[in-house]
Amino acid sequence: MARVLLFTDQPVLAKGFAAILSAVAEFDLVGVCHDPESLLDTTLCSKPDVLLLDLNDEVSLEALGDLRRRAPESRLVLWVRGISLELAYQTMRLGVHGILRKTLSADVMLKCLEKVARGEYWFEEALSSRVEDAEVVSLSRRESQLVSLLAQGLKNKEIAYNLGISVGTIKVYLSKLYRKLGVKDRYELALYGLRHAAAGPLAVGEPARRGEAGHGRATGRSPAVVLMDRPTGT
């Protein structure tokens, strides 16, 4: 019998999940955790075979990584309505065993949990193909800081002051960022920054594509997985 722990901040969803699992002899629901602050401790205490994690904005990539390191025997399945290409790529790198969409049927959900409990992986073929075909674009901490400040509406002089570098260096950075991210001007770069700043590292939604921001032209290139080094200050 596979031990399952559910994390969700939605009580009604938890009750529905418990009802589904109670009718299946192969599973034992060992608990439901509602508080992200106690998720790691709950996982360590209950020792589930599978942790089904209903993502919300309070769960960070760092928290997921900590779960994988501290509770390596618990296989992690992300339960999502939608997921960005960036997030899928980074969570796969962390070692999650599955990404399950909430729009799938109960039968499919149980099939996913069964496979993961056996040590297998559950990723939809379409998502796996997009991740495999994606072009990885990494931003340095300085580049991430610049994009974040630009998204806040700061001018070049203000950004230069905040970062302690010259206006000329800012212009060089901007030119490199335009080429790296496939955007054509600071307006599109600011929109890109707003998208990531608002979403955070666990945003769900459509993947960022080169040329997709604002009114830019699509370039026809592979979707870009952009790994931003989250700015923590100047």
mmCIF file of N, CA and C in Angstrom, residues 32-111:
data_model
loop_
_atom_site.group_PDB
_atom_site.id
_atom_site.type_symbol
_atom_site.label_atom_id
_atom_site.label_comp_id
_atom_site.label_asym_id
_atom_site.label_seq_id
_atom_site.Cartn_x
_atom_site.Cartn_y
_atom_site.Cartn_z
ATOM 1 N N VAL A 32 -3.046 15.447 5.398
ATOM 2 C CA VAL A 32 -3.226 16.612 4.524
ATOM 3 C C VAL A 32 -2.565 17.787 5.219
ATOM 4 N N CYS A 33 -1.655 18.437 4.534
ATOM 5 C CA CYS A 33 -0.955 19.601 5.079
ATOM 6 C C CYS A 33 -1.489 20.855 4.390
ATOM 7 N N HIS A 34 -1.879 21.848 5.173
ATOM 8 C CA HIS A 34 -2.424 23.090 4.620
ATOM 9 C C HIS A 34 -1.448 24.258 4.724
ATOM 10 N N ASP A 35 -0.419 24.109 5.546
ATOM 11 C CA ASP A 35 0.492 25.214 5.850
ATOM 12 C C ASP A 35 1.859 24.970 5.210
ATOM 13 N N PRO A 36 2.297 25.843 4.275
ATOM 14 C CA PRO A 36 3.606 25.641 3.642
ATOM 15 C C PRO A 36 4.760 25.675 4.633
ATOM 16 N N GLU A 37 4.584 26.378 5.763
ATOM 17 C CA GLU A 37 5.644 26.474 6.756
ATOM 18 C C GLU A 37 5.910 25.123 7.437
ATOM 19 N N SER A 38 4.880 24.298 7.514
ATOM 20 C CA SER A 38 5.032 23.003 8.191
ATOM 21 C C SER A 38 5.139 21.843 7.209
ATOM 22 N N LEU A 39 5.218 22.137 5.920
ATOM 23 C CA LEU A 39 5.220 21.080 4.906
ATOM 24 C C LEU A 39 6.403 20.134 5.071
ATOM 25 N N LEU A 40 7.598 20.681 5.251
ATOM 26 C CA LEU A 40 8.780 19.827 5.376
ATOM 27 C C LEU A 40 8.685 18.948 6.617
ATOM 28 N N ASP A 41 8.313 19.531 7.768
ATOM 29 C CA ASP A 41 8.213 18.754 9.001
ATOM 30 C C ASP A 41 7.155 17.665 8.880
ATOM 31 N N THR A 42 6.025 18.006 8.254
ATOM 32 C CA THR A 42 4.956 17.022 8.070
ATOM 33 C C THR A 42 5.422 15.872 7.192
ATOM 34 N N THR A 43 6.168 16.209 6.144
ATOM 35 C CA THR A 43 6.691 15.180 5.241
ATOM 36 C C THR A 43 7.674 14.273 5.964
ATOM 37 N N LEU A 44 8.559 14.857 6.744
ATOM 38 C CA LEU A 44 9.545 14.067 7.475
ATOM 39 C C LEU A 44 8.892 13.160 8.512
ATOM 40 N N CYS A 45 7.815 13.633 9.133
ATOM 41 C CA CYS A 45 7.139 12.843 10.161
ATOM 42 C C CYS A 45 6.291 11.719 9.563
ATOM 43 N N SER A 46 5.565 12.009 8.477
ATOM 44 C CA SER A 46 4.638 11.021 7.919
ATOM 45 C C SER A 46 5.312 10.059 6.944
ATOM 46 N N LYS A 47 6.487 10.467 6.391
ATOM 47 C CA LYS A 47 7.252 9.615 5.479
ATOM 48 C C LYS A 47 6.392 9.031 4.356
ATOM 49 N N PRO A 48 5.753 9.869 3.558
ATOM 50 C CA PRO A 48 4.909 9.339 2.480
ATOM 51 C C PRO A 48 5.745 8.781 1.327
ATOM 52 N N ASP A 49 5.160 7.826 0.606
ATOM 53 C CA ASP A 49 5.798 7.352 -0.624
ATOM 54 C C ASP A 49 5.637 8.391 -1.722
ATOM 55 N N VAL A 50 4.468 9.061 -1.702
ATOM 56 C CA VAL A 50 4.164 10.085 -2.700
ATOM 57 C C VAL A 50 3.650 11.329 -1.990
ATOM 58 N N LEU A 51 4.213 12.470 -2.338
ATOM 59 C CA LEU A 51 3.723 13.761 -1.860
ATOM 60 C C LEU A 51 3.085 14.479 -3.038
ATOM 61 N N LEU A 52 1.771 14.632 -3.000
ATOM 62 C CA LEU A 52 1.042 15.351 -4.046
ATOM 63 C C LEU A 52 0.921 16.796 -3.600
ATOM 64 N N LEU A 53 1.569 17.680 -4.323
ATOM 65 C CA LEU A 53 1.699 19.069 -3.890
ATOM 66 C C LEU A 53 0.907 19.994 -4.802
ATOM 67 N N ASP A 54 -0.148 20.568 -4.264
ATOM 68 C CA ASP A 54 -0.976 21.551 -4.964
ATOM 69 C C ASP A 54 -0.254 22.891 -4.887
ATOM 70 N N LEU A 55 0.358 23.296 -6.013
ATOM 71 C CA LEU A 55 1.208 24.492 -5.989
ATOM 72 C C LEU A 55 0.415 25.754 -5.710
ATOM 73 N N ASN A 56 1.002 26.636 -4.923
ATOM 74 C CA ASN A 56 0.483 27.989 -4.769
ATOM 75 C C ASN A 56 1.661 28.952 -4.669
ATOM 76 N N ASP A 57 1.365 30.229 -4.570
ATOM 77 C CA ASP A 57 2.419 31.249 -4.608
ATOM 78 C C ASP A 57 3.322 31.234 -3.380
ATOM 79 N N GLU A 58 2.926 30.526 -2.336
ATOM 80 C CA GLU A 58 3.724 30.509 -1.116
ATOM 81 C C GLU A 58 4.807 29.434 -1.134
ATOM 82 N N VAL A 59 4.803 28.594 -2.151
ATOM 83 C CA VAL A 59 5.804 27.533 -2.260
ATOM 84 C C VAL A 59 6.863 27.957 -3.270
ATOM 85 N N SER A 60 8.106 27.966 -2.854
ATOM 86 C CA SER A 60 9.199 28.415 -3.716
ATOM 87 C C SER A 60 9.981 27.238 -4.270
ATOM 88 N N LEU A 61 10.788 27.518 -5.270
ATOM 89 C CA LEU A 61 11.682 26.495 -5.802
ATOM 90 C C LEU A 61 12.663 26.030 -4.724
ATOM 91 N N GLU A 62 13.085 26.962 -3.877
ATOM 92 C CA GLU A 62 13.991 26.604 -2.793
ATOM 93 C C GLU A 62 13.337 25.589 -1.852
ATOM 94 N N ALA A 63 12.034 25.781 -1.590
ATOM 95 C CA ALA A 63 11.314 24.850 -0.721
ATOM 96 C C ALA A 63 11.213 23.472 -1.361
ATOM 97 N N LEU A 64 10.974 23.453 -2.670
ATOM 98 C CA LEU A 64 10.915 22.172 -3.375
ATOM 99 C C LEU A 64 12.269 21.467 -3.331
ATOM 100 N N GLY A 65 13.322 22.237 -3.555
ATOM 101 C CA GLY A 65 14.658 21.657 -3.500
ATOM 102 C C GLY A 65 14.984 21.112 -2.126
ATOM 103 N N ASP A 66 14.543 21.828 -1.079
ATOM 104 C CA ASP A 66 14.785 21.382 0.293
ATOM 105 C C ASP A 66 14.033 20.078 0.575
ATOM 106 N N LEU A 67 12.807 19.989 0.052
ATOM 107 C CA LEU A 67 12.026 18.761 0.200
ATOM 108 C C LEU A 67 12.742 17.581 -0.449
ATOM 109 N N ARG A 68 13.266 17.791 -1.632
ATOM 110 C CA ARG A 68 13.930 16.709 -2.356
ATOM 111 C C ARG A 68 15.201 16.266 -1.617
ATOM 112 N N ARG A 69 15.905 17.219 -1.011
ATOM 113 C CA ARG A 69 17.141 16.875 -0.299
ATOM 114 C C ARG A 69 16.862 16.205 1.046
ATOM 115 N N ARG A 70 15.882 16.735 1.785
ATOM 116 C CA ARG A 70 15.634 16.260 3.149
ATOM 117 C C ARG A 70 14.751 15.019 3.184
ATOM 118 N N ALA A 71 13.911 14.849 2.184
ATOM 119 C CA ALA A 71 13.009 13.695 2.148
ATOM 120 C C ALA A 71 13.123 12.989 0.793
ATOM 121 N N PRO A 72 14.296 12.454 0.480
ATOM 122 C CA PRO A 72 14.534 11.874 -0.855
ATOM 123 C C PRO A 72 13.682 10.644 -1.155
ATOM 124 N N GLU A 73 13.177 9.952 -0.128
ATOM 125 C CA GLU A 73 12.368 8.758 -0.345
ATOM 126 C C GLU A 73 10.920 9.096 -0.722
ATOM 127 N N SER A 74 10.526 10.342 -0.492
ATOM 128 C CA SER A 74 9.166 10.769 -0.835
ATOM 129 C C SER A 74 9.170 11.323 -2.255
ATOM 130 N N ARG A 75 8.436 10.670 -3.131
ATOM 131 C CA ARG A 75 8.400 11.085 -4.532
ATOM 132 C C ARG A 75 7.404 12.224 -4.680
ATOM 133 N N LEU A 76 7.836 13.287 -5.335
ATOM 134 C CA LEU A 76 7.065 14.524 -5.393
ATOM 135 C C LEU A 76 6.318 14.646 -6.722
ATOM 136 N N VAL A 77 4.999 14.881 -6.635
ATOM 137 C CA VAL A 77 4.166 15.140 -7.807
ATOM 138 C C VAL A 77 3.560 16.526 -7.659
ATOM 139 N N LEU A 78 3.754 17.375 -8.648
ATOM 140 C CA LEU A 78 3.174 18.713 -8.642
ATOM 141 C C LEU A 78 1.775 18.636 -9.252
ATOM 142 N N TRP A 79 0.800 19.195 -8.546
ATOM 143 C CA TRP A 79 -0.596 19.190 -8.996
ATOM 144 C C TRP A 79 -0.927 20.610 -9.430
ATOM 145 N N VAL A 80 -1.111 20.828 -10.717
ATOM 146 C CA VAL A 80 -1.203 22.181 -11.252
ATOM 147 C C VAL A 80 -2.363 22.307 -12.230
ATOM 148 N N ARG A 81 -2.856 23.521 -12.375
ATOM 149 C CA ARG A 81 -3.840 23.790 -13.430
ATOM 150 C C ARG A 81 -3.117 24.044 -14.753
ATOM 151 N N GLY A 82 -2.018 24.726 -14.667
ATOM 152 C CA GLY A 82 -1.159 24.974 -15.825
ATOM 153 C C GLY A 82 0.241 25.215 -15.310
ATOM 154 N N ILE A 83 1.226 25.104 -16.180
ATOM 155 C CA ILE A 83 2.604 25.276 -15.725
ATOM 156 C C ILE A 83 3.432 25.903 -16.833
ATOM 157 N N SER A 84 4.281 26.846 -16.461
ATOM 158 C CA SER A 84 5.147 27.484 -17.437
ATOM 159 C C SER A 84 6.275 26.542 -17.837
ATOM 160 N N LEU A 85 6.801 26.774 -19.004
ATOM 161 C CA LEU A 85 7.913 25.957 -19.474
ATOM 162 C C LEU A 85 9.115 26.116 -18.550
ATOM 163 N N GLU A 86 9.364 27.349 -18.077
ATOM 164 C CA GLU A 86 10.483 27.581 -17.168
ATOM 165 C C GLU A 86 10.343 26.763 -15.894
ATOM 166 N N LEU A 87 9.135 26.773 -15.311
ATOM 167 C CA LEU A 87 8.926 26.055 -14.063
ATOM 168 C C LEU A 87 9.038 24.546 -14.272
ATOM 169 N N ALA A 88 8.460 24.050 -15.356
ATOM 170 C CA ALA A 88 8.555 22.615 -15.638
ATOM 171 C C ALA A 88 10.009 22.185 -15.752
ATOM 172 N N TYR A 89 10.803 22.977 -16.468
ATOM 173 C CA TYR A 89 12.214 22.648 -16.653
ATOM 174 C C TYR A 89 12.947 22.618 -15.311
ATOM 175 N N GLN A 90 12.730 23.644 -14.497
ATOM 176 C CA GLN A 90 13.479 23.746 -13.249
ATOM 177 C C GLN A 90 13.040 22.695 -12.229
ATOM 178 N N THR A 91 11.734 22.383 -12.184
ATOM 179 C CA THR A 91 11.292 21.355 -11.239
ATOM 180 C C THR A 91 11.756 19.969 -11.676
ATOM 181 N N MET A 92 11.820 19.726 -12.982
ATOM 182 C CA MET A 92 12.356 18.449 -13.459
ATOM 183 C C MET A 92 13.828 18.325 -13.064
ATOM 184 N N ARG A 93 14.555 19.443 -13.152
ATOM 185 C CA ARG A 93 15.962 19.418 -12.742
ATOM 186 C C ARG A 93 16.089 19.142 -11.250
ATOM 187 N N LEU A 94 15.109 19.573 -10.463
ATOM 188 C CA LEU A 94 15.141 19.327 -9.028
ATOM 189 C C LEU A 94 14.863 17.864 -8.691
ATOM 190 N N GLY A 95 14.228 17.153 -9.626
ATOM 191 C CA GLY A 95 13.979 15.735 -9.398
ATOM 192 C C GLY A 95 12.557 15.373 -9.030
ATOM 193 N N VAL A 96 11.568 16.221 -9.393
ATOM 194 C CA VAL A 96 10.183 15.825 -9.138
ATOM 195 C C VAL A 96 9.844 14.617 -10.008
ATOM 196 N N HIS A 97 8.957 13.775 -9.526
ATOM 197 C CA HIS A 97 8.609 12.544 -10.242
ATOM 198 C C HIS A 97 7.414 12.721 -11.171
ATOM 199 N N GLY A 98 6.688 13.812 -11.027
ATOM 200 C CA GLY A 98 5.543 13.981 -11.906
ATOM 201 C C GLY A 98 4.975 15.372 -11.878
ATOM 202 N N ILE A 99 4.287 15.728 -12.960
ATOM 203 C CA ILE A 99 3.527 16.973 -13.049
ATOM 204 C C ILE A 99 2.139 16.577 -13.545
ATOM 205 N N LEU A 100 1.135 16.781 -12.700
ATOM 206 C CA LEU A 100 -0.221 16.319 -12.976
ATOM 207 C C LEU A 100 -1.157 17.511 -13.092
ATOM 208 N N ARG A 101 -1.896 17.573 -14.197
ATOM 209 C CA ARG A 101 -2.840 18.675 -14.380
ATOM 210 C C ARG A 101 -4.144 18.396 -13.628
ATOM 211 N N LYS A 102 -4.702 19.437 -13.012
ATOM 212 C CA LYS A 102 -5.945 19.301 -12.261
ATOM 213 C C LYS A 102 -7.140 19.024 -13.161
ATOM 214 N N THR A 103 -7.027 19.345 -14.429
ATOM 215 C CA THR A 103 -8.141 19.157 -15.341
ATOM 216 C C THR A 103 -8.302 17.698 -15.788
ATOM 217 N N LEU A 104 -7.366 16.825 -15.407
ATOM 218 C CA LEU A 104 -7.470 15.421 -15.772
ATOM 219 C C LEU A 104 -8.443 14.697 -14.842
ATOM 220 N N SER A 105 -8.932 13.554 -15.298
ATOM 221 C CA SER A 105 -9.932 12.805 -14.544
ATOM 222 C C SER A 105 -9.331 12.137 -13.312
ATOM 223 N N ALA A 106 -10.207 11.684 -12.411
ATOM 224 C CA ALA A 106 -9.760 10.986 -11.213
ATOM 225 C C ALA A 106 -9.030 9.698 -11.565
ATOM 226 N N ASP A 107 -9.492 9.006 -12.606
ATOM 227 C CA ASP A 107 -8.834 7.771 -13.025
ATOM 228 C C ASP A 107 -7.399 8.029 -13.471
ATOM 229 N N VAL A 108 -7.197 9.112 -14.206
ATOM 230 C CA VAL A 108 -5.850 9.455 -14.669
ATOM 231 C C VAL A 108 -4.982 9.862 -13.483
ATOM 232 N N MET A 109 -5.560 10.592 -12.542
ATOM 233 C CA MET A 109 -4.806 10.988 -11.342
ATOM 234 C C MET A 109 -4.332 9.755 -10.578
ATOM 235 N N LEU A 110 -5.208 8.767 -10.413
ATOM 236 C CA LEU A 110 -4.836 7.544 -9.706
ATOM 237 C C LEU A 110 -3.759 6.775 -10.469
ATOM 238 N N LYS A 111 -3.861 6.766 -11.784
ATOM 239 C CA LYS A 111 -2.843 6.106 -12.602
ATOM 240 C C LYS A 111 -1.488 6.770 -12.405
#
